Amino acid sequence: MSEVFNQANMLFLLKGIKLTLTIAFISIALSMIFGTVLAILRNFSKGIFGKIATVYIEVFRNTPLLLWILSIRFLVPIPPMYSGILSFTLFTSAVMAEILRGGMNSVNKGQYEAAYSQGFSKIQTLRYIVLPQSFRRCVPTFLSQAVTVIKDTSFLWAVGIEEFTGKGMILMGSFVSSYQVFILFGFLAATYFIINFVISCSVRTIKTSY
């Protein structure tokens, strides 16, 4: 145990946790912004931009995340961390867009008509009436997607990005017994569980408060 959890190893793993959470939270924040734009375009634009948004969402929702991680890591000349953020942002934006679109579609059509009758423009109706309600209704689903993003950052190890799982794999190479490897992997799993369990509890709390 002491050989696995010595100070040097723990500091090494903590750097991995920091990178994992950094990539996950930046990706989620950017995906919320880009996903909102995509959802609005797909729902309300009947022209070329609406069609582009639809194609984008369908392409990313129906292709593997790992494919985009590999493509961006090896084809786009940017630092490793940024390639991870970019791949997750592009992929997760499509998911966030569909979540938010469902929230917007749940708003009663009568509220649109009432807003227009009061002189609100489409943009004002979205900003002050539709989007606030939609975001509130989608918060539990957004948080559930955040859990998925945090877990899926482990895919980045496949392209040499040293996030939490990647750091663990590097340490594994220095161990001489299967017992040490088992302990290490147990620690990785427990850490992911604790982080995501806290978020999942928040989701359940929010759902029961609605």
C-alpha positions as protocol buffer text, in pm:
chain_id: "A"
residue {
  index: 1
  type: MET
  ca { x: 0 y: 0 z: 0 }
}
residue {
  index: 2
  type: SER
  ca { x: 274 y: 246 z: 94 }
}
residue {
  index: 3
  type: GLU
  ca { x: 444 y: 189 z: -241 }
}
residue {
  index: 4
  type: VAL
  ca { x: 124 y: 272 z: -426 }
}
residue {
  index: 5
  type: PHE
  ca { x: 9 y: 567 z: -218 }
}
residue {
  index: 6
  type: ASN
  ca { x: 337 y: 743 z: -146 }
}
residue {
  index: 7
  type: GLN
  ca { x: 356 y: 1121 z: -168 }
}
residue {
  index: 8
  type: ALA
  ca { x: 507 y: 1132 z: -516 }
}
residue {
  index: 9
  type: ASN
  ca { x: 241 y: 902 z: -662 }
}
residue {
  index: 10
  type: MET
  ca { x: -45 y: 1091 z: -498 }
}
residue {
  index: 11
  type: LEU
  ca { x: 80 y: 1425 z: -628 }
}
residue {
  index: 12
  type: PHE
  ca { x: 118 y: 1267 z: -971 }
}
residue {
  index: 13
  type: LEU
  ca { x: -242 y: 1141 z: -961 }
}
residue {
  index: 14
  type: LEU
  ca { x: -375 y: 1472 z: -830 }
}
residue {
  index: 15
  type: LYS
  ca { x: -235 y: 1643 z: -1139 }
}
residue {
  index: 16
  type: GLY
  ca { x: -435 y: 1393 z: -1343 }
}
residue {
  index: 17
  type: ILE
  ca { x: -754 y: 1469 z: -1150 }
}
residue {
  index: 18
  type: LYS
  ca { x: -699 y: 1840 z: -1203 }
}
residue {
  index: 19
  type: LEU
  ca { x: -657 y: 1793 z: -1578 }
}
residue {
  index: 20
  type: THR
  ca { x: -962 y: 1565 z: -1596 }
}
residue {
  index: 21
  type: LEU
  ca { x: -1186 y: 1817 z: -1419 }
}
residue {
  index: 22
  type: THR
  ca { x: -1042 y: 2110 z: -1612 }
}
residue {
  index: 23
  type: ILE
  ca { x: -1112 y: 1948 z: -1948 }
}
residue {
  index: 24
  type: ALA
  ca { x: -1456 y: 1829 z: -1837 }
}
residue {
  index: 25
  type: PHE
  ca { x: -1582 y: 2156 z: -1692 }
}
residue {
  index: 26
  type: ILE
  ca { x: -1448 y: 2379 z: -1968 }
}
residue {
  index: 27
  type: SER
  ca { x: -1597 y: 2144 z: -2227 }
}
residue {
  index: 28
  type: ILE
  ca { x: -1933 y: 2143 z: -2050 }
}
residue {
  index: 29
  type: ALA
  ca { x: -1941 y: 2524 z: -2025 }
}
residue {
  index: 30
  type: LEU
  ca { x: -1853 y: 2571 z: -2392 }
}
residue {
  index: 31
  type: SER
  ca { x: -2099 y: 2298 z: -2493 }
}
residue {
  index: 32
  type: MET
  ca { x: -2379 y: 2478 z: -2308 }
}
residue {
  index: 33
  type: ILE
  ca { x: -2312 y: 2793 z: -2510 }
}
residue {
  index: 34
  type: PHE
  ca { x: -2266 y: 2627 z: -2848 }
}
residue {
  index: 35
  type: GLY
  ca { x: -2547 y: 2379 z: -2779 }
}
residue {
  index: 36
  type: THR
  ca { x: -2788 y: 2663 z: -2704 }
}
residue {
  index: 37
  type: VAL
  ca { x: -2711 y: 2822 z: -3040 }
}
residue {
  index: 38
  type: LEU
  ca { x: -2758 y: 2488 z: -3218 }
}
residue {
  index: 39
  type: ALA
  ca { x: -3089 y: 2421 z: -3042 }
}
residue {
  index: 40
  type: ILE
  ca { x: -3226 y: 2764 z: -3132 }
}
residue {
  index: 41
  type: LEU
  ca { x: -3120 y: 2732 z: -3494 }
}
residue {
  index: 42
  type: ARG
  ca { x: -3264 y: 2382 z: -3530 }
}
residue {
  index: 43
  type: ASN
  ca { x: -3593 y: 2478 z: -3370 }
}
residue {
  index: 44
  type: PHE
  ca { x: -3655 y: 2820 z: -3516 }
}
residue {
  index: 45
  type: SER
  ca { x: -3451 y: 2863 z: -3833 }
}
residue {
  index: 46
  type: LYS
  ca { x: -3607 y: 2723 z: -4149 }
}
residue {
  index: 47
  type: GLY
  ca { x: -3319 y: 2834 z: -4373 }
}
residue {
  index: 48
  type: ILE
  ca { x: -2965 y: 2716 z: -4434 }
}
residue {
  index: 49
  type: PHE
  ca { x: -2850 y: 2772 z: -4074 }
}
residue {
  index: 50
  type: GLY
  ca { x: -3124 y: 2550 z: -3940 }
}
residue {
  index: 51
  type: LYS
  ca { x: -3027 y: 2276 z: -4184 }
}
residue {
  index: 52
  type: ILE
  ca { x: -2659 y: 2308 z: -4090 }
}
residue {
  index: 53
  type: ALA
  ca { x: -2748 y: 2280 z: -3720 }
}
residue {
  index: 54
  type: THR
  ca { x: -2959 y: 1970 z: -3789 }
}
residue {
  index: 55
  type: VAL
  ca { x: -2682 y: 1800 z: -3988 }
}
residue {
  index: 56
  type: TYR
  ca { x: -2423 y: 1887 z: -3722 }
}
residue {
  index: 57
  type: ILE
  ca { x: -2633 y: 1746 z: -3440 }
}
residue {
  index: 58
  type: GLU
  ca { x: -2719 y: 1427 z: -3624 }
}
residue {
  index: 59
  type: VAL
  ca { x: -2360 y: 1363 z: -3734 }
}
residue {
  index: 60
  type: PHE
  ca { x: -2211 y: 1401 z: -3386 }
}
residue {
  index: 61
  type: ARG
  ca { x: -2493 y: 1216 z: -3206 }
}
residue {
  index: 62
  type: ASN
  ca { x: -2458 y: 916 z: -3436 }
}
residue {
  index: 63
  type: THR
  ca { x: -2079 y: 876 z: -3441 }
}
residue {
  index: 64
  type: PRO
  ca { x: -1844 y: 758 z: -3163 }
}
residue {
  index: 65
  type: LEU
  ca { x: -1681 y: 1012 z: -2934 }
}
residue {
  index: 66
  type: LEU
  ca { x: -1350 y: 827 z: -2958 }
}
residue {
  index: 67
  type: LEU
  ca { x: -1346 y: 882 z: -3335 }
}
residue {
  index: 68
  type: TRP
  ca { x: -1351 y: 1259 z: -3284 }
}
residue {
  index: 69
  type: ILE
  ca { x: -1093 y: 1242 z: -3006 }
}
residue {
  index: 70
  type: LEU
  ca { x: -855 y: 1057 z: -3238 }
}
residue {
  index: 71
  type: SER
  ca { x: -928 y: 1280 z: -3538 }
}
residue {
  index: 72
  type: ILE
  ca { x: -877 y: 1609 z: -3356 }
}
residue {
  index: 73
  type: ARG
  ca { x: -573 y: 1491 z: -3159 }
}
residue {
  index: 74
  type: PHE
  ca { x: -383 y: 1379 z: -3469 }
}
residue {
  index: 75
  type: LEU
  ca { x: -519 y: 1613 z: -3737 }
}
residue {
  index: 76
  type: VAL
  ca { x: -553 y: 1948 z: -3559 }
}
residue {
  index: 77
  type: PRO
  ca { x: -218 y: 2108 z: -3460 }
}
residue {
  index: 78
  type: ILE
  ca { x: -304 y: 2227 z: -3108 }
}
residue {
  index: 79
  type: PRO
  ca { x: -171 y: 2130 z: -2762 }
}
residue {
  index: 80
  type: PRO
  ca { x: -302 y: 1801 z: -2617 }
}
residue {
  index: 81
  type: MET
  ca { x: -526 y: 1957 z: -2350 }
}
residue {
  index: 82
  type: TYR
  ca { x: -689 y: 2186 z: -2605 }
}
residue {
  index: 83
  type: SER
  ca { x: -750 y: 1896 z: -2841 }
}
residue {
  index: 84
  type: GLY
  ca { x: -931 y: 1718 z: -2559 }
}
residue {
  index: 85
  type: ILE
  ca { x: -1143 y: 2023 z: -2483 }
}
residue {
  index: 86
  type: LEU
  ca { x: -1222 y: 2075 z: -2851 }
}
residue {
  index: 87
  type: SER
  ca { x: -1324 y: 1715 z: -2916 }
}
residue {
  index: 88
  type: PHE
  ca { x: -1549 y: 1702 z: -2610 }
}
residue {
  index: 89
  type: THR
  ca { x: -1700 y: 2043 z: -2685 }
}
residue {
  index: 90
  type: LEU
  ca { x: -1786 y: 1952 z: -3043 }
}
residue {
  index: 91
  type: PHE
  ca { x: -1938 y: 1619 z: -2941 }
}
residue {
  index: 92
  type: THR
  ca { x: -2118 y: 1728 z: -2624 }
}
residue {
  index: 93
  type: SER
  ca { x: -2264 y: 2040 z: -2789 }
}
residue {
  index: 94
  type: ALA
  ca { x: -2482 y: 1816 z: -3006 }
}
residue {
  index: 95
  type: VAL
  ca { x: -2609 y: 1633 z: -2697 }
}
residue {
  index: 96
  type: MET
  ca { x: -2672 y: 1956 z: -2505 }
}
residue {
  index: 97
  type: ALA
  ca { x: -2857 y: 2099 z: -2806 }
}
residue {
  index: 98
  type: GLU
  ca { x: -3101 y: 1808 z: -2812 }
}
residue {
  index: 99
  type: ILE
  ca { x: -3153 y: 1828 z: -2436 }
}
residue {
  index: 100
  type: LEU
  ca { x: -3231 y: 2199 z: -2454 }
}
residue {
  index: 101
  type: ARG
  ca { x: -3447 y: 2155 z: -2764 }
}
residue {
  index: 102
  type: GLY
  ca { x: -3660 y: 1913 z: -2567 }
}
residue {
  index: 103
  type: GLY
  ca { x: -3689 y: 2174 z: -2293 }
}
residue {
  index: 104
  type: MET
  ca { x: -3794 y: 2443 z: -2540 }
}
residue {
  index: 105
  type: ASN
  ca { x: -4052 y: 2215 z: -2697 }
}
residue {
  index: 106
  type: SER
  ca { x: -4202 y: 2153 z: -2353 }
}
residue {
  index: 107
  type: VAL
  ca { x: -4291 y: 2521 z: -2315 }
}
residue {
  index: 108
  type: ASN
  ca { x: -4660 y: 2569 z: -2390 }
}
residue {
  index: 109
  type: LYS
  ca { x: -4721 y: 2724 z: -2733 }
}
residue {
  index: 110
  type: GLY
  ca { x: -4966 y: 2961 z: -2571 }
}
residue {
  index: 111
  type: GLN
  ca { x: -4676 y: 3139 z: -2402 }
}
residue {
  index: 112
  type: TYR
  ca { x: -4526 y: 3217 z: -2742 }
}
residue {
  index: 113
  type: GLU
  ca { x: -4857 y: 3359 z: -2862 }
}
residue {
  index: 114
  type: ALA
  ca { x: -4903 y: 3560 z: -2543 }
}
residue {
  index: 115
  type: ALA
  ca { x: -4553 y: 3707 z: -2580 }
}
residue {
  index: 116
  type: TYR
  ca { x: -4609 y: 3801 z: -2944 }
}
residue {
  index: 117
  type: SER
  ca { x: -4943 y: 3962 z: -2856 }
}
residue {
  index: 118
  type: GLN
  ca { x: -4761 y: 4182 z: -2604 }
}
residue {
  index: 119
  type: GLY
  ca { x: -4521 y: 4304 z: -2871 }
}
residue {
  index: 120
  type: PHE
  ca { x: -4226 y: 4077 z: -2790 }
}
residue {
  index: 121
  type: SER
  ca { x: -4000 y: 3987 z: -3080 }
}
residue {
  index: 122
  type: LYS
  ca { x: -3884 y: 3626 z: -3133 }
}
residue {
  index: 123
  type: ILE
  ca { x: -3550 y: 3706 z: -2974 }
}
residue {
  index: 124
  type: GLN
  ca { x: -3713 y: 3871 z: -2672 }
}
residue {
  index: 125
  type: THR
  ca { x: -3954 y: 3577 z: -2636 }
}
residue {
  index: 126
  type: LEU
  ca { x: -3663 y: 3335 z: -2633 }
}
residue {
  index: 127
  type: ARG
  ca { x: -3452 y: 3541 z: -2397 }
}
residue {
  index: 128
  type: TYR
  ca { x: -3711 y: 3635 z: -2137 }
}
residue {
  index: 129
  type: ILE
  ca { x: -3971 y: 3357 z: -2154 }
}
residue {
  index: 130
  type: VAL
  ca { x: -3865 y: 3038 z: -2333 }
}
residue {
  index: 131
  type: LEU
  ca { x: -3496 y: 2992 z: -2247 }
}
residue {
  index: 132
  type: PRO
  ca { x: -3524 y: 3059 z: -1870 }
}
residue {
  index: 133
  type: GLN
  ca { x: -3797 y: 2795 z: -1838 }
}
residue {
  index: 134
  type: SER
  ca { x: -3615 y: 2553 z: -2067 }
}
residue {
  index: 135
  type: PHE
  ca { x: -3285 y: 2576 z: -1880 }
}
residue {
  index: 136
  type: ARG
  ca { x: -3458 y: 2525 z: -1547 }
}
residue {
  index: 137
  type: ARG
  ca { x: -3638 y: 2215 z: -1670 }
}
residue {
  index: 138
  type: CYS
  ca { x: -3319 y: 2074 z: -1822 }
}
residue {
  index: 139
  type: VAL
  ca { x: -3087 y: 2122 z: -1524 }
}
residue {
  index: 140
  type: PRO
  ca { x: -3111 y: 1756 z: -1405 }
}
residue {
  index: 141
  type: THR
  ca { x: -3040 y: 1625 z: -1755 }
}
residue {
  index: 142
  type: PHE
  ca { x: -2753 y: 1870 z: -1800 }
}
residue {
  index: 143
  type: LEU
  ca { x: -2597 y: 1745 z: -1476 }
}
residue {
  index: 144
  type: SER
  ca { x: -2642 y: 1384 z: -1586 }
}
residue {
  index: 145
  type: GLN
  ca { x: -2457 y: 1467 z: -1905 }
}
residue {
  index: 146
  type: ALA
  ca { x: -2182 y: 1629 z: -1697 }
}
residue {
  index: 147
  type: VAL
  ca { x: -2133 y: 1294 z: -1521 }
}
residue {
  index: 148
  type: THR
  ca { x: -2098 y: 1126 z: -1860 }
}
residue {
  index: 149
  type: VAL
  ca { x: -1840 y: 1380 z: -1974 }
}
residue {
  index: 150
  type: ILE
  ca { x: -1628 y: 1335 z: -1662 }
}
residue {
  index: 151
  type: LYS
  ca { x: -1628 y: 958 z: -1706 }
}
residue {
  index: 152
  type: ASP
  ca { x: -1559 y: 977 z: -2078 }
}
residue {
  index: 153
  type: THR
  ca { x: -1247 y: 1189 z: -2029 }
}
residue {
  index: 154
  type: SER
  ca { x: -1077 y: 855 z: -1960 }
}
residue {
  index: 155
  type: PHE
  ca { x: -1084 y: 801 z: -2339 }
}
residue {
  index: 156
  type: LEU
  ca { x: -821 y: 1074 z: -2371 }
}
residue {
  index: 157
  type: TRP
  ca { x: -559 y: 835 z: -2239 }
}
residue {
  index: 158
  type: ALA
  ca { x: -583 y: 657 z: -2577 }
}
residue {
  index: 159
  type: VAL
  ca { x: -427 y: 961 z: -2747 }
}
residue {
  index: 160
  type: GLY
  ca { x: -157 y: 1024 z: -2488 }
}
residue {
  index: 161
  type: ILE
  ca { x: -330 y: 1295 z: -2285 }
}
residue {
  index: 162
  type: GLU
  ca { x: -228 y: 1238 z: -1923 }
}
residue {
  index: 163
  type: GLU
  ca { x: -558 y: 1290 z: -1745 }
}
residue {
  index: 164
  type: PHE
  ca { x: -649 y: 1089 z: -1435 }
}
residue {
  index: 165
  type: THR
  ca { x: -669 y: 747 z: -1603 }
}
residue {
  index: 166
  type: GLY
  ca { x: -361 y: 825 z: -1810 }
}
residue {
  index: 167
  type: LYS
  ca { x: -161 y: 906 z: -1499 }
}
residue {
  index: 168
  type: GLY
  ca { x: -278 y: 578 z: -1347 }
}
residue {
  index: 169
  type: MET
  ca { x: -165 y: 382 z: -1652 }
}
residue {
  index: 170
  type: ILE
  ca { x: 177 y: 544 z: -1633 }
}
residue {
  index: 171
  type: LEU
  ca { x: 210 y: 450 z: -1266 }
}
residue {
  index: 172
  type: MET
  ca { x: 97 y: 97 z: -1342 }
}
residue {
  index: 173
  type: GLY
  ca { x: 407 y: 48 z: -1556 }
}
residue {
  index: 174
  type: SER
  ca { x: 628 y: 101 z: -1251 }
}
residue {
  index: 175
  type: PHE
  ca { x: 457 y: -161 z: -1032 }
}
residue {
  index: 176
  type: VAL
  ca { x: 592 y: -515 z: -1001 }
}
residue {
  index: 177
  type: SER
  ca { x: 289 y: -700 z: -861 }
}
residue {
  index: 178
  type: SER
  ca { x: -70 y: -748 z: -976 }
}
residue {
  index: 179
  type: TYR
  ca { x: -179 y: -659 z: -622 }
}
residue {
  index: 180
  type: GLN
  ca { x: -42 y: -308 z: -661 }
}
residue {
  index: 181
  type: VAL
  ca { x: -217 y: -271 z: -996 }
}
residue {
  index: 182
  type: PHE
  ca { x: -544 y: -388 z: -841 }
}
residue {
  index: 183
  type: ILE
  ca { x: -511 y: -135 z: -559 }
}
residue {
  index: 184
  type: LEU
  ca { x: -434 y: 144 z: -805 }
}
residue {
  index: 185
  type: PHE
  ca { x: -730 y: 66 z: -1030 }
}
residue {
  index: 186
  type: GLY
  ca { x: -953 y: 42 z: -724 }
}
residue {
  index: 187
  type: PHE
  ca { x: -842 y: 390 z: -623 }
}
residue {
  index: 188
  type: LEU
  ca { x: -910 y: 526 z: -973 }
}
residue {
  index: 189
  type: ALA
  ca { x: -1258 y: 372 z: -976 }
}
residue {
  index: 190
  type: ALA
  ca { x: -1337 y: 500 z: -625 }
}
residue {
  index: 191
  type: THR
  ca { x: -1228 y: 853 z: -716 }
}
residue {
  index: 192
  type: TYR
  ca { x: -1445 y: 862 z: -1029 }
}
residue {
  index: 193
  type: PHE
  ca { x: -1733 y: 720 z: -825 }
}
residue {
  index: 194
  type: ILE
  ca { x: -1708 y: 981 z: -550 }
}
residue {
  index: 195
  type: ILE
  ca { x: -1695 y: 1274 z: -795 }
}
residue {
  index: 196
  type: ASN
  ca { x: -1983 y: 1148 z: -1006 }
}
residue {
  index: 197
  type: PHE
  ca { x: -2189 y: 1027 z: -710 }
}
residue {
  index: 198
  type: VAL
  ca { x: -2186 y: 1379 z: -564 }
}
residue {
  index: 199
  type: ILE
  ca { x: -2313 y: 1516 z: -896 }
}
residue {
  index: 200
  type: SER
  ca { x: -2573 y: 1237 z: -923 }
}
residue {
  index: 201
  type: CYS
  ca { x: -2701 y: 1318 z: -574 }
}
residue {
  index: 202
  type: SER
  ca { x: -2739 y: 1679 z: -684 }
}
residue {
  index: 203
  type: VAL
  ca { x: -2943 y: 1560 z: -983 }
}
residue {
  index: 204
  type: ARG
  ca { x: -3178 y: 1361 z: -759 }
}
residue {
  index: 205
  type: THR
  ca { x: -3213 y: 1654 z: -520 }
}
residue {
  index: 206
  type: ILE
  ca { x: -3302 y: 1891 z: -802 }
}
residue {
  index: 207
  type: LYS
  ca { x: -3553 y: 1645 z: -952 }
}
residue {
  index: 208
  type: THR
  ca { x: -3737 y: 1605 z: -621 }
}
residue {
  index: 209
  type: SER
  ca { x: -3751 y: 1985 z: -575 }
}
residue {
  index: 210
  type: TYR
  ca { x: -3941 y: 2030 z: -905 }
}
